[in-house]
Coordinates of C-alpha atoms and ligand atoms in Angstrom, one line a residue:
M13 CA 0.0 0.0 0.0
S14 CA 1.4 3.4 -1.0
P15 CA 1.7 6.0 1.8
A16 CA -1.3 8.3 2.4
P17 CA -0.8 11.6 0.6
Q18 CA 0.1 14.5 2.9
H19 CA -2.5 17.1 3.8
L20 CA -3.3 19.2 0.8
D21 CA -4.6 22.8 0.2
L22 CA -7.1 21.6 -2.3
V23 CA -8.4 18.2 -3.4
V24 CA -10.1 18.1 -6.7
V25 CA -12.5 15.2 -7.3
G26 CA -12.8 14.7 -11.1
S27 CA -10.6 15.2 -14.0
G28 CA -12.7 17.0 -16.7
V29 CA -12.4 20.5 -17.8
A30 CA -13.6 22.1 -14.5
G31 CA -11.4 20.0 -12.3
L32 CA -8.2 20.2 -14.4
S33 CA -8.6 23.9 -15.1
A34 CA -8.8 24.4 -11.4
A35 CA -5.9 22.1 -10.6
V36 CA -3.6 23.8 -13.1
R37 CA -4.5 27.3 -11.8
A38 CA -4.2 26.2 -8.2
A39 CA -0.6 25.0 -8.9
D40 CA 0.1 28.4 -10.5
H41 CA -0.9 30.0 -7.2
G42 CA 1.5 27.7 -5.3
L43 CA -1.3 25.6 -3.7
R44 CA -0.6 22.0 -3.0
V45 CA -3.3 20.4 -5.1
G46 CA -4.3 16.8 -5.6
V47 CA -6.6 15.3 -8.2
V48 CA -8.6 12.2 -7.5
T49 CA -10.3 10.4 -10.3
K50 CA -12.0 7.0 -10.6
G51 CA -10.6 6.3 -14.0
R52 CA -7.5 7.5 -15.8
L53 CA -7.1 11.3 -15.9
E54 CA -8.2 11.6 -19.5
Q55 CA -11.3 9.4 -19.0
A56 CA -13.6 12.3 -18.1
T57 CA -16.9 13.2 -19.9
T58 CA -15.1 16.3 -21.2
R59 CA -13.3 14.2 -23.8
W60 CA -16.7 13.2 -25.3
A61 CA -17.7 16.9 -25.8
Q62 CA -18.0 17.7 -29.5
G63 CA -19.3 21.0 -30.8
G64 CA -17.0 23.4 -28.9
I65 CA -16.8 26.4 -26.6
A66 CA -19.1 29.4 -26.9
A67 CA -17.2 32.6 -26.3
V68 CA -17.2 36.0 -27.9
L69 CA -13.7 36.3 -29.2
R70 CA -14.4 38.8 -31.9
G71 CA -16.6 41.9 -31.8
D72 CA -19.4 43.2 -34.1
P73 CA -21.8 41.6 -35.1
D74 CA -21.3 39.6 -31.9
S75 CA -21.1 40.9 -28.3
T76 CA -21.1 39.5 -24.8
D77 CA -24.5 41.1 -24.3
L78 CA -25.8 38.9 -27.2
H79 CA -24.2 35.8 -25.7
L80 CA -25.8 36.8 -22.4
A81 CA -29.3 37.3 -24.0
D82 CA -29.0 33.9 -25.8
T83 CA -28.1 32.1 -22.6
L84 CA -30.9 33.7 -20.7
A85 CA -33.4 32.8 -23.4
A86 CA -32.3 29.2 -23.5
G87 CA -32.5 29.0 -19.7
D88 CA -36.2 29.8 -19.8
G89 CA -36.5 32.2 -16.9
L90 CA -34.3 30.3 -14.4
C91 CA -30.7 31.5 -15.2
D92 CA -29.1 33.8 -12.6
E93 CA -28.2 36.8 -14.7
T94 CA -25.2 37.8 -12.6
A95 CA -23.7 34.3 -13.1
V96 CA -24.3 34.4 -16.8
R97 CA -22.6 37.8 -16.9
V98 CA -19.6 36.3 -15.3
L99 CA -19.7 33.4 -17.8
V100 CA -19.8 35.5 -20.9
D101 CA -17.4 38.2 -19.7
E102 CA -14.7 35.9 -18.3
G103 CA -15.1 33.1 -20.9
P104 CA -13.0 34.6 -23.7
G105 CA -10.0 35.1 -21.3
R106 CA -10.3 31.4 -20.2
V107 CA -10.2 30.3 -23.9
L108 CA -7.1 32.3 -24.4
D109 CA -5.6 30.8 -21.3
L110 CA -6.2 27.3 -22.8
I111 CA -4.6 28.3 -26.0
A112 CA -1.6 29.6 -24.0
R113 CA -1.5 26.1 -22.3
G114 CA -1.2 24.4 -25.7
A115 CA -4.8 23.7 -26.8
V116 CA -5.1 23.9 -30.6
F117 CA -8.3 25.1 -32.1
D118 CA -9.4 25.1 -35.7
R119 CA -8.6 28.2 -37.8
D120 CA -9.9 29.6 -41.0
D121 CA -7.8 30.3 -44.1
A122 CA -6.8 33.7 -42.7
G123 CA -5.5 32.0 -39.5
D124 CA -8.3 33.4 -37.3
L125 CA -10.2 31.1 -35.0
D126 CA -13.0 29.4 -37.0
L127 CA -16.4 30.1 -35.4
T128 CA -19.6 28.1 -35.8
V129 CA -23.2 28.8 -35.0
E130 CA -25.3 26.3 -33.0
G131 CA -28.9 26.1 -31.8
G132 CA -30.0 29.1 -29.7
H133 CA -27.0 31.3 -30.7
S134 CA -27.7 34.5 -32.6
A135 CA -24.1 34.7 -33.9
A136 CA -21.3 32.3 -34.9
R137 CA -19.2 32.1 -31.7
V138 CA -18.4 28.5 -31.1
V139 CA -14.7 27.7 -31.1
H140 CA -13.9 24.1 -32.0
A141 CA -11.0 21.7 -32.4
G142 CA -10.5 18.7 -34.8
G143 CA -13.9 19.6 -36.4
V144 CA -16.1 18.5 -33.5
A145 CA -13.5 16.8 -31.3
T146 CA -13.2 19.8 -29.1
G147 CA -13.4 18.0 -25.7
M148 CA -10.7 15.6 -26.7
E149 CA -8.2 18.5 -27.4
I150 CA -9.1 20.3 -24.2
E151 CA -8.6 17.2 -22.2
R152 CA -5.3 16.5 -23.9
A153 CA -3.9 20.0 -23.2
L154 CA -5.1 20.0 -19.5
V155 CA -3.9 16.5 -18.7
E156 CA -0.5 17.5 -20.1
A157 CA -0.5 20.7 -18.0
V158 CA -1.6 19.1 -14.8
G159 CA 0.9 16.3 -15.1
S160 CA 3.7 18.7 -14.5
T161 CA 2.1 20.9 -11.9
A162 CA -0.2 19.0 -9.4
A163 CA 1.3 17.7 -6.2
V164 CA -0.6 14.4 -6.3
L165 CA -2.5 12.6 -9.1
L166 CA -4.6 9.7 -7.8
E167 CA -5.9 7.8 -10.8
Q168 CA -8.3 4.9 -10.3
W169 CA -9.1 6.1 -6.8
F170 CA -12.9 6.1 -6.2
A171 CA -14.0 9.0 -4.0
V172 CA -16.7 7.5 -1.8
D173 CA -17.7 10.4 0.5
L174 CA -16.8 13.8 1.9
L175 CA -15.1 14.1 5.2
V176 CA -17.1 16.5 7.4
E177 CA -16.0 17.7 10.8
G178 CA -17.6 20.5 12.8
G179 CA -20.0 21.4 9.9
E180 CA -17.1 21.9 7.5
C181 CA -15.7 19.8 4.7
V182 CA -12.1 18.6 5.5
G183 CA -11.4 16.1 2.9
V184 CA -12.5 13.0 1.0
V185 CA -12.7 9.3 1.8
A186 CA -11.7 7.3 -1.2
V187 CA -11.0 3.7 -2.2
D188 CA -7.6 3.3 -3.8
G189 CA -6.7 1.1 -6.8
G190 CA -6.0 -1.8 -4.5
G191 CA -9.4 -1.6 -2.8
E192 CA -8.1 0.0 0.4
S193 CA -10.2 2.8 2.0
R194 CA -8.1 6.0 2.4
S195 CA -8.7 9.4 3.9
L196 CA -7.4 12.4 2.0
T197 CA -7.4 15.5 4.2
A198 CA -7.4 19.0 2.7
D199 CA -8.3 22.6 3.6
N200 CA -10.7 22.6 0.6
V201 CA -12.4 20.1 -1.6
L202 CA -13.6 20.9 -5.2
L203 CA -16.3 18.6 -6.6
A204 CA -15.8 18.5 -10.3
A205 CA -17.1 15.0 -10.8
G206 CA -19.3 15.6 -13.8
G207 CA -22.9 14.6 -14.5
S208 CA -25.3 11.7 -14.2
G209 CA -26.5 10.7 -17.7
Q210 CA -26.2 7.1 -16.6
L211 CA -29.6 7.6 -14.9
Y212 CA -31.0 6.9 -18.3
A213 CA -31.0 3.9 -20.7
V214 CA -30.4 6.1 -23.6
T215 CA -27.6 8.7 -23.1
T216 CA -24.7 10.3 -24.7
N217 CA -22.7 10.1 -21.5
P218 CA -20.0 7.5 -20.8
T219 CA -20.5 4.8 -18.2
E220 CA -18.6 6.8 -15.6
A221 CA -21.3 9.6 -15.5
T222 CA -23.0 8.2 -12.4
G223 CA -23.7 11.4 -10.4
D224 CA -21.1 10.6 -7.8
G225 CA -20.3 14.2 -6.9
L226 CA -24.0 15.2 -6.5
A227 CA -24.7 12.2 -4.3
M228 CA -21.6 12.8 -2.1
A229 CA -22.8 16.4 -1.7
L230 CA -26.3 15.3 -0.8
R231 CA -25.0 12.8 1.8
A232 CA -22.8 15.5 3.3
G233 CA -25.8 17.8 3.8
A234 CA -25.1 20.3 1.0
A235 CA -28.0 21.9 -0.9
V236 CA -28.6 21.1 -4.6
A237 CA -30.9 22.9 -7.0
D238 CA -32.5 22.7 -10.4
V239 CA -31.9 18.9 -10.5
E240 CA -35.2 18.2 -12.3
F241 CA -33.7 19.7 -15.5
M242 CA -32.0 16.9 -17.4
Q243 CA -31.2 18.1 -20.9
F244 CA -31.9 15.6 -23.7
H245 CA -29.7 16.1 -26.8
P246 CA -31.9 15.9 -29.9
T247 CA -29.5 14.3 -32.4
A248 CA -28.1 11.2 -30.8
L249 CA -27.6 8.5 -33.4
H250 CA -30.4 5.9 -33.0
H251 CA -28.3 2.8 -32.8
P252 CA -27.9 0.1 -30.1
R253 CA -24.4 1.4 -29.3
M254 CA -24.2 2.9 -25.8
P255 CA -23.3 5.6 -25.0
R256 CA -25.2 6.8 -28.0
P257 CA -22.9 8.4 -30.7
L258 CA -23.6 12.1 -30.7
L259 CA -24.3 13.9 -34.0
S260 CA -23.1 17.4 -32.9
E261 CA -25.3 20.4 -33.0
A262 CA -22.7 21.9 -35.2
L263 CA -24.1 19.8 -38.1
R264 CA -27.4 21.7 -37.8
G265 CA -25.3 24.9 -37.5
H266 CA -23.9 24.0 -40.9
G267 CA -27.3 23.4 -42.4
A268 CA -28.3 19.8 -41.6
L269 CA -32.1 19.4 -41.5
L270 CA -34.4 17.5 -39.2
R271 CA -37.0 15.4 -41.0
D272 CA -39.9 13.4 -39.5
H273 CA -41.0 9.8 -40.4
D274 CA -42.6 11.2 -43.6
G275 CA -39.4 13.1 -44.6
E276 CA -41.0 16.5 -43.7
R277 CA -39.3 19.3 -41.7
F278 CA -41.2 20.0 -38.5
V279 CA -39.1 22.4 -36.3
D280 CA -36.6 25.2 -36.7
E281 CA -33.3 23.3 -36.5
L282 CA -31.5 26.3 -34.8
T283 CA -33.8 26.7 -31.8
P284 CA -32.5 25.7 -28.4
R285 CA -32.1 22.0 -27.6
D286 CA -35.1 21.7 -25.2
V287 CA -37.4 23.0 -28.0
V288 CA -36.0 20.6 -30.6
S289 CA -36.0 17.5 -28.4
L290 CA -39.6 18.2 -27.3
A291 CA -40.8 18.7 -30.9
M292 CA -39.1 15.4 -31.8
A293 CA -40.5 13.5 -28.8
R294 CA -44.0 14.7 -29.6
R295 CA -43.6 13.8 -33.3
M296 CA -42.3 10.3 -32.4
H297 CA -45.1 9.7 -29.9
E298 CA -47.8 10.8 -32.4
A299 CA -46.4 8.6 -35.2
G300 CA -45.5 5.7 -33.0
V301 CA -41.9 5.6 -34.3
K302 CA -38.6 5.2 -32.4
H303 CA -36.5 7.7 -34.4
L304 CA -36.6 10.5 -36.9
W305 CA -33.9 11.7 -39.4
L306 CA -31.1 14.1 -39.6
D307 CA -30.4 15.0 -43.3
A308 CA -26.9 16.2 -43.7
T309 CA -26.7 15.2 -47.4
G310 CA -26.6 18.9 -48.5
L311 CA -23.5 19.8 -46.4
E312 CA -20.4 20.5 -48.4
G313 CA -17.1 19.0 -47.3
F314 CA -18.7 16.8 -44.6
R315 CA -15.7 14.5 -44.2
T316 CA -13.2 17.4 -44.0
R317 CA -15.2 19.5 -41.6
F318 CA -16.4 16.6 -39.4
P319 CA -13.8 13.8 -39.6
T320 CA -14.6 12.2 -36.3
V321 CA -18.4 12.1 -36.9
S322 CA -17.7 10.7 -40.4
A323 CA -15.5 7.9 -38.9
Q324 CA -18.2 7.1 -36.3
L325 CA -20.8 6.8 -39.0
A326 CA -18.6 4.7 -41.2
E327 CA -18.2 2.3 -38.3
V328 CA -22.0 1.7 -38.4
G329 CA -22.2 1.6 -42.2
L330 CA -23.7 5.1 -42.7
D331 CA -22.6 7.6 -45.3
P332 CA -23.8 11.1 -44.4
T333 CA -23.3 12.4 -47.9
T334 CA -26.0 10.0 -49.2
D335 CA -27.9 8.6 -46.1
W336 CA -30.3 10.3 -43.8
L337 CA -29.2 9.5 -40.3
P338 CA -31.6 8.0 -37.7
I339 CA -31.7 10.1 -34.6
A340 CA -33.6 10.2 -31.3
P341 CA -33.1 12.4 -28.1
A342 CA -30.7 11.1 -25.5
A343 CA -30.0 12.2 -21.9
H344 CA -27.0 14.5 -22.3
Y345 CA -26.5 17.1 -19.6
H346 CA -27.7 17.7 -16.0
C347 CA -28.5 21.5 -15.9
G348 CA -28.8 21.6 -12.1
G349 CA -26.4 20.4 -9.4
V350 CA -24.8 21.4 -6.1
L351 CA -25.9 24.9 -5.4
T352 CA -23.0 27.5 -5.4
D353 CA -22.3 31.2 -5.2
L354 CA -20.5 33.0 -8.0
D355 CA -17.2 31.6 -6.8
G356 CA -18.3 27.9 -6.7
A357 CA -18.7 27.9 -2.9
T358 CA -21.5 25.5 -1.7
T359 CA -23.6 25.6 1.5
L360 CA -21.0 23.4 3.2
P361 CA -17.9 25.5 4.2
G362 CA -14.7 24.1 2.6
L363 CA -16.7 22.4 -0.2
W364 CA -16.7 23.9 -3.7
A365 CA -18.3 22.7 -6.9
A366 CA -17.7 23.5 -10.6
G367 CA -18.7 22.0 -14.0
E368 CA -21.7 19.8 -14.6
V369 CA -21.9 18.7 -11.0
A370 CA -22.6 22.3 -9.9
C371 CA -25.6 24.6 -10.1
T372 CA -23.9 28.0 -10.7
G373 CA -27.1 29.5 -12.1
V374 CA -25.7 29.8 -15.6
H375 CA -27.9 27.1 -17.3
G376 CA -31.3 27.7 -15.6
A377 CA -33.9 25.3 -17.0
N378 CA -32.0 24.4 -20.2
R379 CA -28.3 24.9 -21.1
L380 CA -27.4 26.8 -24.3
A381 CA -25.3 24.7 -26.7
S382 CA -21.5 24.8 -26.1
N383 CA -21.8 26.7 -22.8
S384 CA -20.7 23.6 -20.7
L385 CA -17.0 23.5 -21.4
L386 CA -17.0 27.3 -20.9
D387 CA -18.8 26.9 -17.6
G388 CA -16.2 24.5 -16.4
M389 CA -13.3 26.6 -17.2
V390 CA -14.7 29.9 -15.9
F391 CA -16.0 28.6 -12.6
G392 CA -13.2 26.2 -12.0
A393 CA -10.8 29.2 -12.2
R394 CA -13.0 31.3 -9.9
V395 CA -13.0 28.6 -7.2
V396 CA -9.2 28.7 -7.2
E397 CA -9.1 32.5 -6.9
A398 CA -11.4 32.3 -3.9
V399 CA -9.5 29.5 -2.3
A400 CA -6.2 31.3 -2.8
A401 CA -7.8 34.4 -1.2
G402 CA -8.5 32.3 1.9
R403 CA -12.3 32.0 1.5
R404 CA -14.1 29.0 2.8
A405 CA -17.8 29.9 3.0
A406 CA -20.4 30.9 0.4
G407 CA -21.4 34.5 0.0
A408 CA -24.9 35.7 -1.0
T409 CA -24.1 35.9 -4.7
G410 CA -25.4 34.2 -7.8
P411 CA -28.1 31.6 -7.3
M412 CA -27.1 31.4 -3.6
R413 CA -29.0 34.7 -3.1
S414 CA -32.2 32.9 -3.6
L415 CA -31.6 31.1 -0.2
T416 CA -31.5 34.4 1.6
G417 CA -34.4 35.9 -0.4
T418 CA -32.2 38.5 -1.9
S419 CA -32.3 37.6 -5.5
P420 CA -33.2 40.8 -7.4
D421 CA -34.1 38.9 -10.6
G422 CA -37.4 37.7 -9.3
I423 CA -36.5 34.1 -9.1
G424 CA -38.1 32.6 -6.0
V425 CA -37.0 29.6 -4.0
R426 CA -38.7 26.6 -2.5
R427 CA -36.9 24.4 -0.1
L428 CA -37.6 20.7 -0.2
A429 CA -36.6 17.9 2.2
L430 CA -35.4 14.9 0.3
T431 CA -36.5 11.7 2.0
V432 CA -33.9 9.1 1.2
P433 CA -35.3 5.6 0.8
E434 CA -34.0 3.0 3.3
P435 CA -31.0 1.5 1.4
G436 CA -30.1 -2.1 1.1
V437 CA -27.1 -3.9 -0.4
D438 CA -28.6 -7.1 -1.9
G439 CA -28.3 -8.2 -5.5
D440 CA -26.3 -7.6 -8.6
P441 CA -25.5 -3.8 -8.9
S442 CA -25.5 -3.9 -12.7
A443 CA -29.0 -5.3 -12.7
G444 CA -30.0 -2.5 -10.4
R445 CA -28.5 0.1 -12.7
E446 CA -30.3 -1.3 -15.7
E447 CA -33.7 -1.4 -14.0
L448 CA -33.2 2.2 -12.8
Q449 CA -32.2 3.3 -16.3
Q450 CA -35.3 1.7 -17.9
A451 CA -37.6 3.3 -15.4
M452 CA -36.1 6.7 -15.7
T453 CA -36.3 6.6 -19.5
R454 CA -39.9 5.4 -19.4
C455 CA -41.1 7.8 -16.7
A456 CA -38.8 10.8 -16.3
G457 CA -37.6 11.5 -19.8
V458 CA -38.3 14.3 -22.2
L459 CA -42.1 14.0 -21.5
R460 CA -43.2 13.4 -17.9
S461 CA -46.5 13.5 -16.1
G462 CA -47.7 13.2 -12.4
E463 CA -48.5 9.6 -13.1
S464 CA -45.3 8.6 -14.7
L465 CA -43.3 10.4 -12.0
A466 CA -45.2 8.6 -9.3
E467 CA -44.2 5.4 -11.0
A468 CA -40.6 6.5 -11.2
S469 CA -40.6 7.5 -7.6
A470 CA -42.0 4.1 -6.5
T471 CA -39.5 2.3 -8.6
V472 CA -36.5 4.3 -7.3
A473 CA -37.6 3.7 -3.7
G474 CA -38.1 -0.1 -4.3
L475 CA -34.8 -0.5 -6.1
S476 CA -33.0 1.6 -3.6
G477 CA -34.1 -0.7 -0.9
R478 CA -32.3 -3.5 -2.7
F479 CA -29.3 -1.8 -4.2
G480 CA -28.8 1.6 -2.7
G481 CA -26.7 0.9 0.4
A482 CA -23.3 2.6 1.0
S483 CA -20.4 0.5 -0.2
T484 CA -16.7 0.7 -0.8
D485 CA -17.1 -1.5 -3.8
P486 CA -17.0 1.1 -6.7
D487 CA -19.6 -0.7 -8.8
R488 CA -22.0 -0.8 -5.9
A489 CA -21.2 2.7 -4.8
E490 CA -21.9 4.1 -8.3
V491 CA -25.3 2.4 -8.3
A492 CA -26.1 3.8 -4.9
N493 CA -25.1 7.2 -6.1
L494 CA -27.4 6.9 -9.1
F495 CA -30.3 6.0 -6.9
L496 CA -29.8 9.0 -4.7
V497 CA -29.5 11.4 -7.6
A498 CA -32.6 9.7 -9.2
A499 CA -34.5 10.2 -6.0
A500 CA -33.6 14.0 -6.0
L501 CA -34.4 14.5 -9.7
V502 CA -37.8 12.7 -9.5
A503 CA -38.7 14.5 -6.2
A504 CA -38.1 17.9 -7.8
A505 CA -39.8 16.9 -11.0
V506 CA -42.9 15.9 -9.0
E507 CA -43.0 19.3 -7.3
R508 CA -42.6 21.3 -10.5
T509 CA -46.1 21.2 -11.7
E510 CA -45.5 23.3 -14.9
S511 CA -43.4 22.9 -18.1
R512 CA -40.2 24.9 -18.3
G513 CA -37.0 24.4 -20.3
A514 CA -36.0 20.7 -20.3
H515 CA -38.8 19.7 -17.9
T516 CA -42.1 19.0 -19.8
R517 CA -45.1 17.8 -17.9
D518 CA -47.9 16.5 -20.1
D519 CA -50.4 17.2 -17.3
H520 CA -49.1 20.8 -16.9
P521 CA -48.1 21.8 -20.4
T522 CA -47.4 25.5 -19.9
S523 CA -45.1 27.6 -17.8
D524 CA -46.5 29.1 -14.6
G525 CA -45.1 32.5 -13.5
D526 CA -45.6 31.6 -9.8
Q527 CA -43.2 28.6 -10.3
R528 CA -40.4 30.8 -11.6
Q529 CA -38.4 29.5 -8.6
R530 CA -35.5 27.3 -7.8
L531 CA -36.3 24.1 -6.1
V532 CA -33.5 23.6 -3.5
L533 CA -33.2 20.2 -2.0
T534 CA -31.3 19.0 1.1
V535 CA -31.4 15.5 2.5
G536 CA -33.8 15.2 5.4
T537 CA -34.4 19.0 6.1
G538 CA -36.8 21.6 4.7
Ligands
SIN28 C1 -22.8 19.1 -29.5 O1 -21.8 19.1 -30.1 O2 -23.9 19.1 -30.0 C2 -22.8 19.0 -28.0 C3 -22.2 20.3 -27.4 C4 -22.9 20.6 -26.1 O3 -23.3 19.7 -25.4 O4 -23.1 21.8 -25.9

């Protein structure tokens, strides 16, 4: 057994864009930083990200005000405007930092960054790499940078729970590669453990996306918010392969068309993702079909502009220059998460969150395309600045203001106590995962109702009683995490009796101004 790492200034849980951006910056500040990740460093969801990073790197006709307006419109009334302002203003600087650290983005013939338009964007502002292999390039650059700067890199260590003493977070309990339980103590812990797409049977997320960070935060008593908003990407390839191969939104940005079962167009391809996925789900339901079509046959230079998508399609025998591509929505991004202030501080002193695991207020009820990598880099960096300045507790900024009733943007708050089903540890965890995924897909997907959510809730409680108990076995612990996150998502979805952003209730089909509020959940308390 290797010796326990010494006490650190900052432990980062997760190795995607948020975690590694933070770790690299922390080392620049002279902080002793460690990164804990359950796979290899590069095995984060970030490497699956395709389209790119939305950031205003040129002026007219674009501006940060326009980027702000597009983000707020996509978020359907629940974005925190101060957080979005931070995102759009600081984003361009973080992209330039990445370039300085060696990330290589695609350029046009004049040598300028090549910018793409995507759904919900009123201007071309998406920076990309390798066509739509942007996440891969970012992960490559950050893994290289962190390798020479972090004090400790703990790969294949599974972070099980947060260490809490005297109401403060003081480290992490993890299981090392040899199966030994270890305590890592630190002044600060940053959760950057990504999302929870594995809640669903049909997802674009890799098998590692099991909501570990969100579940750890809930168990430690931290507040989470907006967790009912799971975003479904409209154009996942309809194919048995899992995770579902993603056909990037950039394809529609370049003119690819959506066609229904009769070959007819039925929605504006460049509206935000929630609108497109909902239109597709309704059309599929009405026609009783399992997929629709993406027609990219009119795109010039497909293979040159989208080499990775071309290669993926070739593997399954499809040629985008001649074939329409079968598509269906797939769970893609958890818009809510651990509630933070504008610097990533959570309700538990010493605990910080950034990236998909966090609710920084920038995504509201539905994330704008290509704002996720940006979110990770901007808020990961802000966490480090706050830690370096000696902060430990959250301030009343960003969405955290809603807890103190001081949110000036009219977004209310409702606090909910999450009742955690009595957990058990019987049975095969992979069977538990599969049963959960089927139930969530059937009952808590793009379209939901009071009835379907009641079924989801009963299923989650029943399965949790069999599989949801704490464990130091990573497979079992992942499944227990999924059950806890599912319980939170479904509980919030039951309470939101309206349709907004990525949450559509058949029994409450319109938005309700009185429910323009954040649902904030904490385990066991109101
Ligand atoms: C895509 O390329 O369509 C995905 C990008 C994102 O999730 O914003």
